[in-house]
Short mmCIF file of C-alpha atoms and ligand atoms in Angstrom, two decimals:
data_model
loop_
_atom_site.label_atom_id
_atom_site.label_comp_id
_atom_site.label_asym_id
_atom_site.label_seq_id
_atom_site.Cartn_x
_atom_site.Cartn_y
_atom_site.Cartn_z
CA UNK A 4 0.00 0.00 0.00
CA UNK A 5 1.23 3.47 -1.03
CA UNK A 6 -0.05 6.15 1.13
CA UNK A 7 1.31 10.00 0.19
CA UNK A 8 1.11 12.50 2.25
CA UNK A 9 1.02 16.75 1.61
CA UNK A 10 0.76 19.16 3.85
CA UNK A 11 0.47 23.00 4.42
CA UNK A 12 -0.45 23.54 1.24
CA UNK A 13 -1.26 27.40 1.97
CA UNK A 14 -3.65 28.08 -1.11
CA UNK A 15 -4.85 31.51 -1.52
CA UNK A 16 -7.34 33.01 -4.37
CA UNK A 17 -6.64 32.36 -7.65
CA UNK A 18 -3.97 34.91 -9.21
CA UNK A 19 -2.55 35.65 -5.82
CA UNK A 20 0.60 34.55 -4.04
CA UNK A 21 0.69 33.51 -0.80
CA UNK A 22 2.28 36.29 1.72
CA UNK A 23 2.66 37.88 -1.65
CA UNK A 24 5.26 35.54 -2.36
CA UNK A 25 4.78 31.72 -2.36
CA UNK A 26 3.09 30.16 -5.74
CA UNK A 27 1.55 27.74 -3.43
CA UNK A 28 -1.09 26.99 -6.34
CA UNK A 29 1.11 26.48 -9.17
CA UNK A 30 3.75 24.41 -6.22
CA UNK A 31 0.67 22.24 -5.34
CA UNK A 32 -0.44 21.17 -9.09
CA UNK A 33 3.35 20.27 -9.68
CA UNK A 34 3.29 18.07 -6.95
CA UNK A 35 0.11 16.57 -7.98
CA UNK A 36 1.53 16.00 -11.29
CA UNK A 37 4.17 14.05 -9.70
CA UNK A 38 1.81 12.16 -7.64
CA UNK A 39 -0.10 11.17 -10.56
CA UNK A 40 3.31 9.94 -12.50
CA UNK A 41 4.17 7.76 -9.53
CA UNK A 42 4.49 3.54 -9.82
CA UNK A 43 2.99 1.97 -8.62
CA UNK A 44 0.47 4.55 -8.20
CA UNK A 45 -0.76 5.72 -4.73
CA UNK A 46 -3.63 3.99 -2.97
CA UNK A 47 -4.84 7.77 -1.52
CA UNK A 48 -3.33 11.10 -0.48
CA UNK A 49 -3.65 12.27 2.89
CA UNK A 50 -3.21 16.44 3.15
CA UNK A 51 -2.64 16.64 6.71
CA UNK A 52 -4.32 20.55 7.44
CA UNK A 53 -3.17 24.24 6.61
CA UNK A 54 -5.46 23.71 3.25
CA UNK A 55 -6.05 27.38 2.78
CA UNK A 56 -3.60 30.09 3.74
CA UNK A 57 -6.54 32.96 5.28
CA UNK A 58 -9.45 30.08 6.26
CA UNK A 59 -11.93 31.56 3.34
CA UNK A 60 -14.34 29.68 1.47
CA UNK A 61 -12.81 30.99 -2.04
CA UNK A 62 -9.46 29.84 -1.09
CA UNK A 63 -10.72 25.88 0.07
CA UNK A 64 -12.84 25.80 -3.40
CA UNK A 65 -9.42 26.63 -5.30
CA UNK A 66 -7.77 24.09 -3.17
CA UNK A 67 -10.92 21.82 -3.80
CA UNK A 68 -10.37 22.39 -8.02
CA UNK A 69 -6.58 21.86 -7.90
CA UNK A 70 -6.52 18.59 -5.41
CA UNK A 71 -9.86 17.12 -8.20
CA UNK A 72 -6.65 16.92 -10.11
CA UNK A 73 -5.30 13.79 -8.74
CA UNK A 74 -5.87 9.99 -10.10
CA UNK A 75 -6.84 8.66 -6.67
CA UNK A 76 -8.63 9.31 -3.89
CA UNK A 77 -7.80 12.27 -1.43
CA UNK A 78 -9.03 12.88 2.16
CA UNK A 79 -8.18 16.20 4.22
CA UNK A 80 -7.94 17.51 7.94
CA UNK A 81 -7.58 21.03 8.99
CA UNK A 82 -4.79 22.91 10.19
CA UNK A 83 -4.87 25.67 11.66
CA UNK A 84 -4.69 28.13 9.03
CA UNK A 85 -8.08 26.44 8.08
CA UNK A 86 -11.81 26.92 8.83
CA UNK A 87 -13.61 23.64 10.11
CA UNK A 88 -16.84 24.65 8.75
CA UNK A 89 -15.88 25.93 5.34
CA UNK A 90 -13.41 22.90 4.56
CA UNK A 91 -16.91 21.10 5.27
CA UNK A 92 -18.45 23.13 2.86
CA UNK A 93 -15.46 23.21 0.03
CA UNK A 94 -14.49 19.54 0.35
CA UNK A 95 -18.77 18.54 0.45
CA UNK A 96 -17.96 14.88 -1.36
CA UNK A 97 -15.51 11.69 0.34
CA UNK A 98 -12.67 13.92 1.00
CA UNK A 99 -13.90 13.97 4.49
CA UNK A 100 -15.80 11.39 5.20
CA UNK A 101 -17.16 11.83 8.94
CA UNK A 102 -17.32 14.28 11.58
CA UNK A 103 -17.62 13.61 15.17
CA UNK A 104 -19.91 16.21 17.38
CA UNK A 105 -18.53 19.56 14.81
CA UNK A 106 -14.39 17.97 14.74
CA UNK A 107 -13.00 16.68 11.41
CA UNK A 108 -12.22 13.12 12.88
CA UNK A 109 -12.54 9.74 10.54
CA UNK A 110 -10.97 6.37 10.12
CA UNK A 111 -10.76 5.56 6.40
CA UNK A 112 -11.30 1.07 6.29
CA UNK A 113 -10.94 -1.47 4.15
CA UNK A 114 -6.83 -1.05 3.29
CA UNK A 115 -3.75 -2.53 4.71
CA UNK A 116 -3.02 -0.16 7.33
CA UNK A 117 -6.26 1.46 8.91
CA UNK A 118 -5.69 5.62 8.85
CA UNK A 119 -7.36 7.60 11.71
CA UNK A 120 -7.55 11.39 10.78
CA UNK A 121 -8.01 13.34 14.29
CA UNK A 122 -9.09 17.02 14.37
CA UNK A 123 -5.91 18.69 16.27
CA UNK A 124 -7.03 22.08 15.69
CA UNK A 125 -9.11 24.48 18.15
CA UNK A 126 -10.35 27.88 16.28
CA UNK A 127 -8.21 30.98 16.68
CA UNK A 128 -5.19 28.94 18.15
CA UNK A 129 -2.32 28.24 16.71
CA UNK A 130 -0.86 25.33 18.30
CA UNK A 131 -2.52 22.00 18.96
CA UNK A 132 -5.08 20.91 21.13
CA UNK A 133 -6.34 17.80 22.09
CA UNK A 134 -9.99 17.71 24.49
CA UNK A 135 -11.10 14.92 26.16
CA UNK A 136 -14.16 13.81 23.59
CA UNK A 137 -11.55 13.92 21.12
CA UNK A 138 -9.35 11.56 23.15
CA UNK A 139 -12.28 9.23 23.99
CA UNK A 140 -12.96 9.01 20.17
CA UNK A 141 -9.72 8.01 19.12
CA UNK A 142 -9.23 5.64 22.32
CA UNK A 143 -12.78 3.79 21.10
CA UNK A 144 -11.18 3.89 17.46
CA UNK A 145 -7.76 2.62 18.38
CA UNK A 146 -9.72 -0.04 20.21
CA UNK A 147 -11.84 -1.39 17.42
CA UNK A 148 -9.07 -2.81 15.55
CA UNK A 149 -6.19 -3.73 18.01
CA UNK A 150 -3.68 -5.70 15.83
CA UNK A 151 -3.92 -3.91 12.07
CA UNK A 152 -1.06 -1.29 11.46
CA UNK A 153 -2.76 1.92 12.09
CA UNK A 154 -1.66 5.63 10.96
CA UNK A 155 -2.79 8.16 13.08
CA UNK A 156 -2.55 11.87 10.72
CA UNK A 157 -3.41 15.10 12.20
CA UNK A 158 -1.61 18.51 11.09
CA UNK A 159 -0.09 19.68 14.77
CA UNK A 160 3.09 17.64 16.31
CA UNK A 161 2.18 16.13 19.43
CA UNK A 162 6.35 16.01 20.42
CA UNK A 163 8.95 18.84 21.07
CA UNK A 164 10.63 19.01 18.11
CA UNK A 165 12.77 21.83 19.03
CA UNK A 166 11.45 24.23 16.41
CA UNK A 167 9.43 27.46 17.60
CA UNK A 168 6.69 26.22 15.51
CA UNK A 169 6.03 23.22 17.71
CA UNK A 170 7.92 24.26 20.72
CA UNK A 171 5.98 27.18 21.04
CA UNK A 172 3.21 26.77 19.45
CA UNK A 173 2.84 24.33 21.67
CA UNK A 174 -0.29 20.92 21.73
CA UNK A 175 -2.54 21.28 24.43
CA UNK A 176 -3.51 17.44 25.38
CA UNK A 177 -0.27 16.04 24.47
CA UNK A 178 0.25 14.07 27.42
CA UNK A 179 -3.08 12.62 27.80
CA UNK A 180 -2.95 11.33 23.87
CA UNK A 181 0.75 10.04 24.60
CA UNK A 182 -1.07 7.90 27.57
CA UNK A 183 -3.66 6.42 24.92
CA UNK A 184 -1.02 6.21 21.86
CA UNK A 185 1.09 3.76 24.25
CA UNK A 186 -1.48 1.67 25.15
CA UNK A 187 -1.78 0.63 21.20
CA UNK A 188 1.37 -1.22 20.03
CA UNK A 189 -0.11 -1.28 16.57
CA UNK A 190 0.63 2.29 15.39
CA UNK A 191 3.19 2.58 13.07
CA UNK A 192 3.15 6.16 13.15
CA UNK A 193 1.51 9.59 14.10
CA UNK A 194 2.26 11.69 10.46
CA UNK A 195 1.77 15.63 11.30
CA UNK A 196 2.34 18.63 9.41
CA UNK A 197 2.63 22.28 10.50
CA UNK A 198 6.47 22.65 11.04
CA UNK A 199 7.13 23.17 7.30
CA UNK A 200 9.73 20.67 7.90
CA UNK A 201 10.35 16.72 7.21
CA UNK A 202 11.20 15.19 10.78
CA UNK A 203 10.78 11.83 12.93
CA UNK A 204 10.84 11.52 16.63
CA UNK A 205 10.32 8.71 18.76
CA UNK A 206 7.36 9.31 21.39
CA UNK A 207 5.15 7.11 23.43
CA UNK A 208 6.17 3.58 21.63
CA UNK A 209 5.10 4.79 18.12
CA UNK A 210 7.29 7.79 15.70
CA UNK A 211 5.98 10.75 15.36
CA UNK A 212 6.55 12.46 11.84
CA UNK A 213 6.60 15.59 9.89
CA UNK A 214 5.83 16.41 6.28
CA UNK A 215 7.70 19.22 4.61
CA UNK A 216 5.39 21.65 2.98
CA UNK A 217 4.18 22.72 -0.55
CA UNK A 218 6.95 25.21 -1.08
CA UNK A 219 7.54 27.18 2.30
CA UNK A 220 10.25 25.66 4.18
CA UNK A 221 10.85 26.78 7.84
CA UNK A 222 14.22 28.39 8.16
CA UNK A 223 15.79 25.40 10.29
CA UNK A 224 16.88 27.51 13.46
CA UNK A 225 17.54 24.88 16.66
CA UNK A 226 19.01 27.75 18.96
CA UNK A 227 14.83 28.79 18.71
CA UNK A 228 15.42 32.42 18.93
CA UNK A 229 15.17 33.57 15.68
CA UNK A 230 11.47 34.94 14.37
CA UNK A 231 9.94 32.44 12.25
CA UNK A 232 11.22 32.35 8.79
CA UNK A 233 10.36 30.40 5.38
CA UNK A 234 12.25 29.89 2.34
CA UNK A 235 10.80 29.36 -0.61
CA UNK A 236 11.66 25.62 -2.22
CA UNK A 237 10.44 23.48 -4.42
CA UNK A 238 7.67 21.60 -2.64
CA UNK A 239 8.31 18.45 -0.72
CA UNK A 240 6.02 15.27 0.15
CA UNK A 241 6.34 11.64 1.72
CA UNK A 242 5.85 8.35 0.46
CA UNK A 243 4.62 5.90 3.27
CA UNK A 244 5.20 2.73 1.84
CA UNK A 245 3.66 -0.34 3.63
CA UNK A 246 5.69 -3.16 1.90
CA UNK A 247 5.23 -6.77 1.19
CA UNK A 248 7.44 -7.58 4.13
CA UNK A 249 4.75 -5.38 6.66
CA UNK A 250 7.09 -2.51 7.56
CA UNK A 251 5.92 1.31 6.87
CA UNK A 252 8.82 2.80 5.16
CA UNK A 253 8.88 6.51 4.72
CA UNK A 254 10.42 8.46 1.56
CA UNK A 255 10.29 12.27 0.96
CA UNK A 256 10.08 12.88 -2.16
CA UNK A 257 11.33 16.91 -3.59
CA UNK A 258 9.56 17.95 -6.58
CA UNK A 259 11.90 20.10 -8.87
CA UNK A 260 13.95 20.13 -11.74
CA UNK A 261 17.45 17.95 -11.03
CA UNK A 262 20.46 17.19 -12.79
CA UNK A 263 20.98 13.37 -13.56
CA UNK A 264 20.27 10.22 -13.50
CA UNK A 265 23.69 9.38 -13.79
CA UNK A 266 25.04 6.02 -13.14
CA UNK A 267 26.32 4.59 -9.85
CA UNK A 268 28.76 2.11 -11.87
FE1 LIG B 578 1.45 25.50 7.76
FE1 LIG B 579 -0.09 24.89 10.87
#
């Protein structure tokens, strides 16, 4: 099973730039294009949450017309540069396909390794936040299947990843999912987004990891006391590959222009 995974894509109105400077749109459809030239082909794409760049309905509907572009399925969580209601609205068909009491929470069946999307945003806060009907959700999830290799994807880092962005920013509820997470020895990973950065972190018996994003990479500042900074790059992506031998390997795959092949021999 081939599970790919895009995050923060930050899309704005059509014809703008986002912050005035990142083609987010035009970084998104080359990635797609990529997607759609990969073998074997996916089984879905997760985008794991900062859809939209300002949390307006015209911004998820261009997000909704660009992401109709790829060959396979595609599901979608917020992040919280996004609008709960109006990614409801946006994305109306099976790119989200439940909703627990108002929180974009589903389990997507009937594959290799079971995927559990979890709402980690709260409106108007930046950082994570895990409440307690949330937790008893996943728990009762996590429970229903207790030996198949389960993803957990939400957009905010549950771990210190000592970056501002998740430092900072901080997860409200951390602990309390880290207490559930290690009572399940069948997740293969928790696969986040928000840092802008690829990263993997061991954390209460699973891995917590990071996608990079569509084109706005964090500047990478571990001293944490620089303002937040992104460079523009070409965008960035990961491969979870569940292979034959039932191990989740994960690739991050760049999207650009580069020299070669050239031969190893
Ligand atoms: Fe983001
Ligand atoms: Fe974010």
């Amino acid at each position: 099973m081939l599970i790919v995974q895009i995050s923060d894509l930050h899309i704005v109105e059509k014809g703008q730039k986002t912050l005035g400077v990142a083609p987010m749109a035009e970084n998104l459809s080359k990635a797609i294009a990529h997607i759609n030239q990969l073998l074997p082909q996916p089984d879905l794409v997760l985008a794991t949450g900062d859809i939209t760049n300002n949390l307006t309905l015209a911004e998820a509907e261009h997000a909704v017309q660009l992401l109709n572009e790829l060959n396979c399925p595609y599901f979608v969580i917020p992040g919280n540069h996004d609008n709960r209601e109006v990614l409801l609205q946006a994305f109306s068909g099976p790119a989200i396909p439940g909703c627990f009491e108002g929180m974009i929470n589903y389990t997507i069946e009937n594959h290799p390794v079971r995927l559990i999307g979890v709402d980690s945003t709260k409106p108007n806060t930046v950082g994570g936040h895990m409440c307690q009907k949330r937790l008893d959700w996943l728990e009762a999830q996590l429970n229903e299947e207790l030996k198949k290799p389960t993803i957990i994807f939400m957009h905010h880092p549950p771990v210190k990843a000592g970056v501002l962005e998740a430092d900072y920013d901080g997860f409200v509820g951390a602990s309390e999912l880290g207490a559930i997470v290690e009572k399940f020895t069948n997740i293969e990973r928790i696969i986040c987004g928000h840092i802008h950065l690829p990263t993997h972190t061991k954390w209460h018996g699973t891995i917590v990891s990071t996608a990079p994003s569509m084109g706005m990479q964090l500047g990478l500042d571990l001293t944490m006391t620089k303002p937040s900074e992104f460079y523009l790059t070409v965008p960035g992506y990961q491969i979870h590959h569940y292979t034959k031998h039932h191990d989740l390997v994960t690739h991050t795959a760049y999207v650009g222009n580069m020299d070669g092949p050239y031969s190893f021999a």
